[in-house]
């Protein structure tokens, strides 16, 4: 369990903390259940809206709490509530929405120079990492995987396939860029847009690593998942 919490070298709990540091610590079980019950599906047009942003913050808190429960070997009530209130498929839906948003929405370069826009753009991109990481924690348990349902599992399998393509191709360049030491002059002259691109790059790699773990759990449960999901797993990865 400790291995999956590492997130490919990206400290999810610490990163989520900056967004939830103004909140009152960890979530008690009754509040976590209330948050899970309130989760709903948004469209790509809703991304960035007040309601969407509020739910993003709630999911970040749930993710931190799920990590805390797993690390301390305590009652994993976040996972239990996601299963009992049938919200696992909602997480998958939100994951696909933010993936589509990232692929189709672009911030103008001049707008990224504004600190507020920069932070909003990063939070939206980081949200994908939060969702995959929460699914990773939940899918450690077979009942969470089964609770997702056929359609969500099919979509999640395809998502993991796209993540694997990235790890086999673009991840090498991202890793090389991340390892390159910047000079003092480069650091001083770094623009907000360049800083955002670096943060997005790091989150993208960590997200793909989490997706790889989710894929591992799907294959672990291959005899329990629906036949359509098994067929998709075999078809999506037989040539990779």
PDB file of C-alpha atoms in Angstrom:
ATOM      1  CA  UNK A   1       0.000   0.000   0.000  1.00  0.00           C
ATOM      2  CA  UNK A   2       2.882   2.367   0.731  1.00  0.00           C
ATOM      3  CA  UNK A   3       4.064   2.128  -2.867  1.00  0.00           C
ATOM      4  CA  UNK A   4       0.829   3.383  -4.346  1.00  0.00           C
ATOM      5  CA  UNK A   5       0.843   6.368  -1.987  1.00  0.00           C
ATOM      6  CA  UNK A   6       4.096   7.651  -3.472  1.00  0.00           C
ATOM      7  CA  UNK A   7       2.379   8.801  -6.679  1.00  0.00           C
ATOM      8  CA  UNK A   8       5.440   8.531  -8.870  1.00  0.00           C
ATOM      9  CA  UNK A   9       7.445  10.906  -6.708  1.00  0.00           C
ATOM     10  CA  UNK A  10       4.719  13.548  -6.558  1.00  0.00           C
ATOM     11  CA  UNK A  11       3.579  14.302  -3.006  1.00  0.00           C
ATOM     12  CA  UNK A  12      -0.180  14.365  -3.495  1.00  0.00           C
ATOM     13  CA  UNK A  13      -1.027  14.892   0.143  1.00  0.00           C
ATOM     14  CA  UNK A  14       1.331  17.847   0.417  1.00  0.00           C
ATOM     15  CA  UNK A  15       0.232  19.308  -2.905  1.00  0.00           C
ATOM     16  CA  UNK A  16      -3.418  18.994  -2.035  1.00  0.00           C
ATOM     17  CA  UNK A  17      -2.668  20.600   1.273  1.00  0.00           C
ATOM     18  CA  UNK A  18      -2.051  24.035  -0.231  1.00  0.00           C
ATOM     19  CA  UNK A  19      -5.596  23.999  -1.583  1.00  0.00           C
ATOM     20  CA  UNK A  20      -7.125  22.765   1.642  1.00  0.00           C
ATOM     21  CA  UNK A  21      -4.848  24.431   4.188  1.00  0.00           C
ATOM     22  CA  UNK A  22      -7.590  26.869   5.041  1.00  0.00           C
ATOM     23  CA  UNK A  23      -9.919  24.008   5.933  1.00  0.00           C
ATOM     24  CA  UNK A  24     -10.235  22.560   9.432  1.00  0.00           C
ATOM     25  CA  UNK A  25      -7.835  19.629   9.252  1.00  0.00           C
ATOM     26  CA  UNK A  26      -8.997  16.134   8.386  1.00  0.00           C
ATOM     27  CA  UNK A  27     -12.586  15.170   7.669  1.00  0.00           C
ATOM     28  CA  UNK A  28     -14.537  13.309  10.350  1.00  0.00           C
ATOM     29  CA  UNK A  29     -16.553  10.385   9.012  1.00  0.00           C
ATOM     30  CA  UNK A  30     -19.931  12.117   9.179  1.00  0.00           C
ATOM     31  CA  UNK A  31     -18.649  15.126   7.230  1.00  0.00           C
ATOM     32  CA  UNK A  32     -16.918  12.912   4.674  1.00  0.00           C
ATOM     33  CA  UNK A  33     -20.202  11.088   4.092  1.00  0.00           C
ATOM     34  CA  UNK A  34     -22.012  14.386   3.598  1.00  0.00           C
ATOM     35  CA  UNK A  35     -19.385  15.470   1.064  1.00  0.00           C
ATOM     36  CA  UNK A  36     -19.558  12.161  -0.809  1.00  0.00           C
ATOM     37  CA  UNK A  37     -23.354  12.285  -0.930  1.00  0.00           C
ATOM     38  CA  UNK A  38     -23.204  15.766  -2.492  1.00  0.00           C
ATOM     39  CA  UNK A  39     -20.860  14.774  -5.331  1.00  0.00           C
ATOM     40  CA  UNK A  40     -22.385  15.259  -8.767  1.00  0.00           C
ATOM     41  CA  UNK A  41     -21.388  15.149 -12.414  1.00  0.00           C
ATOM     42  CA  UNK A  42     -20.400  18.332 -14.236  1.00  0.00           C
ATOM     43  CA  UNK A  43     -19.970  19.085 -17.927  1.00  0.00           C
ATOM     44  CA  UNK A  44     -16.880  20.514 -19.585  1.00  0.00           C
ATOM     45  CA  UNK A  45     -18.654  23.891 -19.734  1.00  0.00           C
ATOM     46  CA  UNK A  46     -18.916  23.863 -15.926  1.00  0.00           C
ATOM     47  CA  UNK A  47     -15.170  23.624 -15.324  1.00  0.00           C
ATOM     48  CA  UNK A  48     -14.061  26.688 -13.400  1.00  0.00           C
ATOM     49  CA  UNK A  49     -17.554  27.612 -12.222  1.00  0.00           C
ATOM     50  CA  UNK A  50     -18.126  28.292  -8.502  1.00  0.00           C
ATOM     51  CA  UNK A  51     -20.011  25.010  -8.050  1.00  0.00           C
ATOM     52  CA  UNK A  52     -17.309  23.024  -9.839  1.00  0.00           C
ATOM     53  CA  UNK A  53     -14.554  24.743  -7.847  1.00  0.00           C
ATOM     54  CA  UNK A  54     -16.345  23.973  -4.597  1.00  0.00           C
ATOM     55  CA  UNK A  55     -16.584  20.298  -5.502  1.00  0.00           C
ATOM     56  CA  UNK A  56     -12.921  20.283  -6.571  1.00  0.00           C
ATOM     57  CA  UNK A  57     -11.920  21.489  -3.118  1.00  0.00           C
ATOM     58  CA  UNK A  58     -14.150  18.869  -1.507  1.00  0.00           C
ATOM     59  CA  UNK A  59     -12.573  16.092  -3.562  1.00  0.00           C
ATOM     60  CA  UNK A  60      -9.099  17.301  -2.641  1.00  0.00           C
ATOM     61  CA  UNK A  61     -10.041  17.043   1.027  1.00  0.00           C
ATOM     62  CA  UNK A  62     -11.479  13.568   0.469  1.00  0.00           C
ATOM     63  CA  UNK A  63      -8.241  12.545  -1.237  1.00  0.00           C
ATOM     64  CA  UNK A  64      -6.120  13.772   1.666  1.00  0.00           C
ATOM     65  CA  UNK A  65      -8.408  11.986   4.134  1.00  0.00           C
ATOM     66  CA  UNK A  66      -8.276   8.764   2.103  1.00  0.00           C
ATOM     67  CA  UNK A  67      -4.469   8.931   2.200  1.00  0.00           C
ATOM     68  CA  UNK A  68      -4.501   9.507   5.940  1.00  0.00           C
ATOM     69  CA  UNK A  69      -6.798   6.528   6.491  1.00  0.00           C
ATOM     70  CA  UNK A  70      -4.614   4.273   4.340  1.00  0.00           C
ATOM     71  CA  UNK A  71      -1.307   5.357   5.887  1.00  0.00           C
ATOM     72  CA  UNK A  72      -2.577   4.972   9.442  1.00  0.00           C
ATOM     73  CA  UNK A  73      -4.352   1.672   8.704  1.00  0.00           C
ATOM     74  CA  UNK A  74      -7.547   3.139  10.075  1.00  0.00           C
ATOM     75  CA  UNK A  75     -11.147   2.795   8.910  1.00  0.00           C
ATOM     76  CA  UNK A  76     -11.177   3.669   5.193  1.00  0.00           C
ATOM     77  CA  UNK A  77     -14.548   5.337   5.380  1.00  0.00           C
ATOM     78  CA  UNK A  78     -13.958   7.543   2.322  1.00  0.00           C
ATOM     79  CA  UNK A  79     -13.786   4.458   0.120  1.00  0.00           C
ATOM     80  CA  UNK A  80     -16.754   2.916   1.897  1.00  0.00           C
ATOM     81  CA  UNK A  81     -18.887   6.009   1.332  1.00  0.00           C
ATOM     82  CA  UNK A  82     -17.888   6.206  -2.343  1.00  0.00           C
ATOM     83  CA  UNK A  83     -19.073   2.617  -2.765  1.00  0.00           C
ATOM     84  CA  UNK A  84     -22.227   2.776  -0.649  1.00  0.00           C
ATOM     85  CA  UNK A  85     -23.414   6.039  -2.220  1.00  0.00           C
ATOM     86  CA  UNK A  86     -22.557   4.865  -5.761  1.00  0.00           C
ATOM     87  CA  UNK A  87     -20.095   7.703  -6.441  1.00  0.00           C
ATOM     88  CA  UNK A  88     -17.170   5.781  -7.934  1.00  0.00           C
ATOM     89  CA  UNK A  89     -18.584   6.246 -11.436  1.00  0.00           C
ATOM     90  CA  UNK A  90     -18.957   9.960 -10.658  1.00  0.00           C
ATOM     91  CA  UNK A  91     -15.209  10.163 -10.023  1.00  0.00           C
ATOM     92  CA  UNK A  92     -14.537   8.516 -13.381  1.00  0.00           C
ATOM     93  CA  UNK A  93     -16.917  10.927 -15.107  1.00  0.00           C
ATOM     94  CA  UNK A  94     -15.205  13.940 -13.544  1.00  0.00           C
ATOM     95  CA  UNK A  95     -11.827  12.525 -14.542  1.00  0.00           C
ATOM     96  CA  UNK A  96     -12.879  12.281 -18.187  1.00  0.00           C
ATOM     97  CA  UNK A  97     -14.358  15.788 -18.102  1.00  0.00           C
ATOM     98  CA  UNK A  98     -11.143  17.371 -16.832  1.00  0.00           C
ATOM     99  CA  UNK A  99      -9.094  15.341 -19.317  1.00  0.00           C
ATOM    100  CA  UNK A 100     -11.274  16.644 -22.150  1.00  0.00           C
ATOM    101  CA  UNK A 101     -11.033  20.179 -20.763  1.00  0.00           C
ATOM    102  CA  UNK A 102      -7.238  20.006 -20.720  1.00  0.00           C
ATOM    103  CA  UNK A 103      -7.168  18.688 -24.282  1.00  0.00           C
ATOM    104  CA  UNK A 104      -9.535  21.295 -25.716  1.00  0.00           C
ATOM    105  CA  UNK A 105      -9.180  24.451 -23.607  1.00  0.00           C
ATOM    106  CA  UNK A 106      -6.125  26.667 -23.872  1.00  0.00           C
ATOM    107  CA  UNK A 107      -5.256  29.716 -21.819  1.00  0.00           C
ATOM    108  CA  UNK A 108      -3.810  32.635 -23.819  1.00  0.00           C
ATOM    109  CA  UNK A 109      -0.104  33.128 -23.079  1.00  0.00           C
ATOM    110  CA  UNK A 110      -0.641  36.709 -21.965  1.00  0.00           C
ATOM    111  CA  UNK A 111      -3.411  35.629 -19.586  1.00  0.00           C
ATOM    112  CA  UNK A 112      -1.064  33.145 -17.958  1.00  0.00           C
ATOM    113  CA  UNK A 113       1.149  36.014 -16.878  1.00  0.00           C
ATOM    114  CA  UNK A 114      -1.573  36.994 -14.414  1.00  0.00           C
ATOM    115  CA  UNK A 115      -1.023  35.175 -11.117  1.00  0.00           C
ATOM    116  CA  UNK A 116      -4.739  34.498 -10.579  1.00  0.00           C
ATOM    117  CA  UNK A 117      -5.201  32.937 -14.009  1.00  0.00           C
ATOM    118  CA  UNK A 118      -1.980  30.993 -13.548  1.00  0.00           C
ATOM    119  CA  UNK A 119      -3.194  29.481 -10.282  1.00  0.00           C
ATOM    120  CA  UNK A 120      -6.666  28.693 -11.636  1.00  0.00           C
ATOM    121  CA  UNK A 121      -5.148  26.946 -14.643  1.00  0.00           C
ATOM    122  CA  UNK A 122      -2.838  24.896 -12.444  1.00  0.00           C
ATOM    123  CA  UNK A 123      -5.617  23.935 -10.034  1.00  0.00           C
ATOM    124  CA  UNK A 124      -7.734  22.668 -12.927  1.00  0.00           C
ATOM    125  CA  UNK A 125      -4.825  20.630 -14.300  1.00  0.00           C
ATOM    126  CA  UNK A 126      -3.861  19.323 -10.870  1.00  0.00           C
ATOM    127  CA  UNK A 127      -7.449  18.198 -10.312  1.00  0.00           C
ATOM    128  CA  UNK A 128      -6.927  15.342 -12.773  1.00  0.00           C
ATOM    129  CA  UNK A 129      -4.090  14.075 -10.588  1.00  0.00           C
ATOM    130  CA  UNK A 130      -6.300  14.313  -7.514  1.00  0.00           C
ATOM    131  CA  UNK A 131      -9.062  12.247  -9.124  1.00  0.00           C
ATOM    132  CA  UNK A 132      -6.750   9.514 -10.396  1.00  0.00           C
ATOM    133  CA  UNK A 133      -5.025   9.342  -7.038  1.00  0.00           C
ATOM    134  CA  UNK A 134      -8.347   8.981  -5.214  1.00  0.00           C
ATOM    135  CA  UNK A 135      -9.393   6.231  -7.625  1.00  0.00           C
ATOM    136  CA  UNK A 136      -6.028   4.572  -7.047  1.00  0.00           C
ATOM    137  CA  UNK A 137      -6.616   4.502  -3.303  1.00  0.00           C
ATOM    138  CA  UNK A 138     -10.185   3.239  -3.743  1.00  0.00           C
ATOM    139  CA  UNK A 139      -9.350   0.564  -6.333  1.00  0.00           C
ATOM    140  CA  UNK A 140      -6.903  -1.044  -3.934  1.00  0.00           C
ATOM    141  CA  UNK A 141     -10.136  -2.646  -2.739  1.00  0.00           C
ATOM    142  CA  UNK A 142     -12.023  -4.866  -5.184  1.00  0.00           C
ATOM    143  CA  UNK A 143     -15.472  -3.694  -4.100  1.00  0.00           C
ATOM    144  CA  UNK A 144     -14.679  -0.146  -5.269  1.00  0.00           C
ATOM    145  CA  UNK A 145     -13.731  -1.458  -8.691  1.00  0.00           C
ATOM    146  CA  UNK A 146     -16.931  -3.482  -8.937  1.00  0.00           C
ATOM    147  CA  UNK A 147     -19.004  -0.497  -7.785  1.00  0.00           C
ATOM    148  CA  UNK A 148     -17.838   1.615 -10.734  1.00  0.00           C
ATOM    149  CA  UNK A 149     -20.054  -0.241 -13.209  1.00  0.00           C
ATOM    150  CA  UNK A 150     -19.450  -1.470 -16.754  1.00  0.00           C
ATOM    151  CA  UNK A 151     -19.523   1.866 -18.584  1.00  0.00           C
ATOM    152  CA  UNK A 152     -17.222   3.647 -16.147  1.00  0.00           C
ATOM    153  CA  UNK A 153     -14.749   0.761 -16.144  1.00  0.00           C
ATOM    154  CA  UNK A 154     -14.654   0.733 -19.944  1.00  0.00           C
ATOM    155  CA  UNK A 155     -13.944   4.464 -20.025  1.00  0.00           C
ATOM    156  CA  UNK A 156     -11.346   4.118 -17.282  1.00  0.00           C
ATOM    157  CA  UNK A 157      -9.607   1.329 -19.189  1.00  0.00           C
ATOM    158  CA  UNK A 158      -9.330   3.593 -22.229  1.00  0.00           C
ATOM    159  CA  UNK A 159      -8.041   6.411 -20.023  1.00  0.00           C
ATOM    160  CA  UNK A 160      -5.338   4.128 -18.628  1.00  0.00           C
ATOM    161  CA  UNK A 161      -4.415   3.125 -22.172  1.00  0.00           C
ATOM    162  CA  UNK A 162      -3.861   6.786 -23.057  1.00  0.00           C
ATOM    163  CA  UNK A 163      -1.730   7.220 -19.939  1.00  0.00           C
ATOM    164  CA  UNK A 164       0.365   4.221 -20.928  1.00  0.00           C
ATOM    165  CA  UNK A 165       0.909   5.683 -24.399  1.00  0.00           C
ATOM    166  CA  UNK A 166       2.203   8.860 -22.757  1.00  0.00           C
ATOM    167  CA  UNK A 167       4.543   6.909 -20.448  1.00  0.00           C
ATOM    168  CA  UNK A 168       5.933   5.043 -23.452  1.00  0.00           C
ATOM    169  CA  UNK A 169       6.474   8.223 -25.456  1.00  0.00           C
ATOM    170  CA  UNK A 170       6.261  11.737 -24.030  1.00  0.00           C
ATOM    171  CA  UNK A 171       7.262  10.881 -20.467  1.00  0.00           C
ATOM    172  CA  UNK A 172      10.927  10.511 -21.404  1.00  0.00           C
ATOM    173  CA  UNK A 173      11.190  14.095 -22.616  1.00  0.00           C
ATOM    174  CA  UNK A 174       9.278  15.359 -19.589  1.00  0.00           C
ATOM    175  CA  UNK A 175      11.658  13.478 -17.289  1.00  0.00           C
ATOM    176  CA  UNK A 176      14.688  14.900 -19.079  1.00  0.00           C
ATOM    177  CA  UNK A 177      13.292  18.432 -18.798  1.00  0.00           C
ATOM    178  CA  UNK A 178      12.566  17.939 -15.109  1.00  0.00           C
ATOM    179  CA  UNK A 179      16.082  16.647 -14.411  1.00  0.00           C
ATOM    180  CA  UNK A 180      17.823  19.524 -16.174  1.00  0.00           C
ATOM    181  CA  UNK A 181      19.309  21.985 -13.704  1.00  0.00           C
ATOM    182  CA  UNK A 182      18.363  25.598 -14.354  1.00  0.00           C
ATOM    183  CA  UNK A 183      20.852  28.388 -13.997  1.00  0.00           C
ATOM    184  CA  UNK A 184      20.206  31.224 -11.573  1.00  0.00           C
ATOM    185  CA  UNK A 185      19.520  33.520 -14.521  1.00  0.00           C
ATOM    186  CA  UNK A 186      16.945  31.127 -15.970  1.00  0.00           C
ATOM    187  CA  UNK A 187      15.173  30.906 -12.629  1.00  0.00           C
ATOM    188  CA  UNK A 188      15.060  34.686 -12.237  1.00  0.00           C
ATOM    189  CA  UNK A 189      13.789  35.196 -15.787  1.00  0.00           C
ATOM    190  CA  UNK A 190      11.214  32.401 -15.658  1.00  0.00           C
ATOM    191  CA  UNK A 191       7.754  33.628 -16.641  1.00  0.00           C
ATOM    192  CA  UNK A 192       4.476  32.611 -15.046  1.00  0.00           C
ATOM    193  CA  UNK A 193       3.545  30.688 -18.191  1.00  0.00           C
ATOM    194  CA  UNK A 194       6.806  28.732 -18.076  1.00  0.00           C
ATOM    195  CA  UNK A 195       6.319  27.957 -14.398  1.00  0.00           C
ATOM    196  CA  UNK A 196       2.792  26.722 -15.098  1.00  0.00           C
ATOM    197  CA  UNK A 197       4.017  24.454 -17.883  1.00  0.00           C
ATOM    198  CA  UNK A 198       6.518  22.882 -15.488  1.00  0.00           C
ATOM    199  CA  UNK A 199       3.851  22.271 -12.853  1.00  0.00           C
ATOM    200  CA  UNK A 200       1.513  20.758 -15.435  1.00  0.00           C
ATOM    201  CA  UNK A 201       4.349  18.547 -16.691  1.00  0.00           C
ATOM    202  CA  UNK A 202       5.057  17.224 -13.196  1.00  0.00           C
ATOM    203  CA  UNK A 203       1.369  16.613 -12.496  1.00  0.00           C
ATOM    204  CA  UNK A 204       0.959  14.867 -15.867  1.00  0.00           C
ATOM    205  CA  UNK A 205       3.740  12.394 -15.091  1.00  0.00           C
ATOM    206  CA  UNK A 206       2.420  11.688 -11.584  1.00  0.00           C
ATOM    207  CA  UNK A 207      -1.102  11.249 -12.969  1.00  0.00           C
ATOM    208  CA  UNK A 208       0.103   8.714 -15.522  1.00  0.00           C
ATOM    209  CA  UNK A 209       1.926   6.758 -12.807  1.00  0.00           C
ATOM    210  CA  UNK A 210      -1.262   6.615 -10.747  1.00  0.00           C
ATOM    211  CA  UNK A 211      -3.221   5.508 -13.820  1.00  0.00           C
ATOM    212  CA  UNK A 212      -0.722   2.695 -14.282  1.00  0.00           C
ATOM    213  CA  UNK A 213      -1.474   1.495 -10.748  1.00  0.00           C
ATOM    214  CA  UNK A 214      -5.218   1.700 -11.439  1.00  0.00           C
ATOM    215  CA  UNK A 215      -4.609  -0.445 -14.515  1.00  0.00           C
ATOM    216  CA  UNK A 216      -2.737  -2.945 -12.388  1.00  0.00           C
ATOM    217  CA  UNK A 217      -5.746  -3.255 -10.077  1.00  0.00           C
ATOM    218  CA  UNK A 218      -8.060  -3.738 -13.054  1.00  0.00           C
ATOM    219  CA  UNK A 219      -5.895  -6.620 -14.253  1.00  0.00           C
ATOM    220  CA  UNK A 220      -5.744  -8.053 -10.726  1.00  0.00           C
ATOM    221  CA  UNK A 221      -9.542  -8.219 -10.751  1.00  0.00           C
ATOM    222  CA  UNK A 222      -9.782  -9.386 -14.361  1.00  0.00           C
ATOM    223  CA  UNK A 223     -11.702 -12.525 -13.372  1.00  0.00           C
ATOM    224  CA  UNK A 224     -14.274 -10.452 -11.496  1.00  0.00           C
ATOM    225  CA  UNK A 225     -14.817  -7.523 -13.886  1.00  0.00           C
ATOM    226  CA  UNK A 226     -17.522  -7.769 -16.582  1.00  0.00           C
ATOM    227  CA  UNK A 227     -16.581  -9.589 -19.784  1.00  0.00           C
ATOM    228  CA  UNK A 228     -16.793  -6.355 -21.783  1.00  0.00           C
ATOM    229  CA  UNK A 229     -14.114  -4.822 -19.546  1.00  0.00           C
ATOM    230  CA  UNK A 230     -11.939  -7.919 -19.835  1.00  0.00           C
ATOM    231  CA  UNK A 231     -12.241  -7.747 -23.625  1.00  0.00           C
ATOM    232  CA  UNK A 232     -11.339  -4.048 -23.596  1.00  0.00           C
ATOM    233  CA  UNK A 233      -8.295  -4.722 -21.424  1.00  0.00           C
ATOM    234  CA  UNK A 234      -7.088  -7.431 -23.774  1.00  0.00           C
ATOM    235  CA  UNK A 235      -7.828  -5.380 -26.875  1.00  0.00           C
ATOM    236  CA  UNK A 236      -6.397  -2.102 -25.610  1.00  0.00           C
ATOM    237  CA  UNK A 237      -3.083  -3.477 -24.411  1.00  0.00           C
ATOM    238  CA  UNK A 238      -2.408  -6.555 -26.530  1.00  0.00           C
ATOM    239  CA  UNK A 239      -0.464  -4.462 -29.062  1.00  0.00           C
ATOM    240  CA  UNK A 240       1.269  -2.128 -26.573  1.00  0.00           C
TER     241      UNK A 240
END
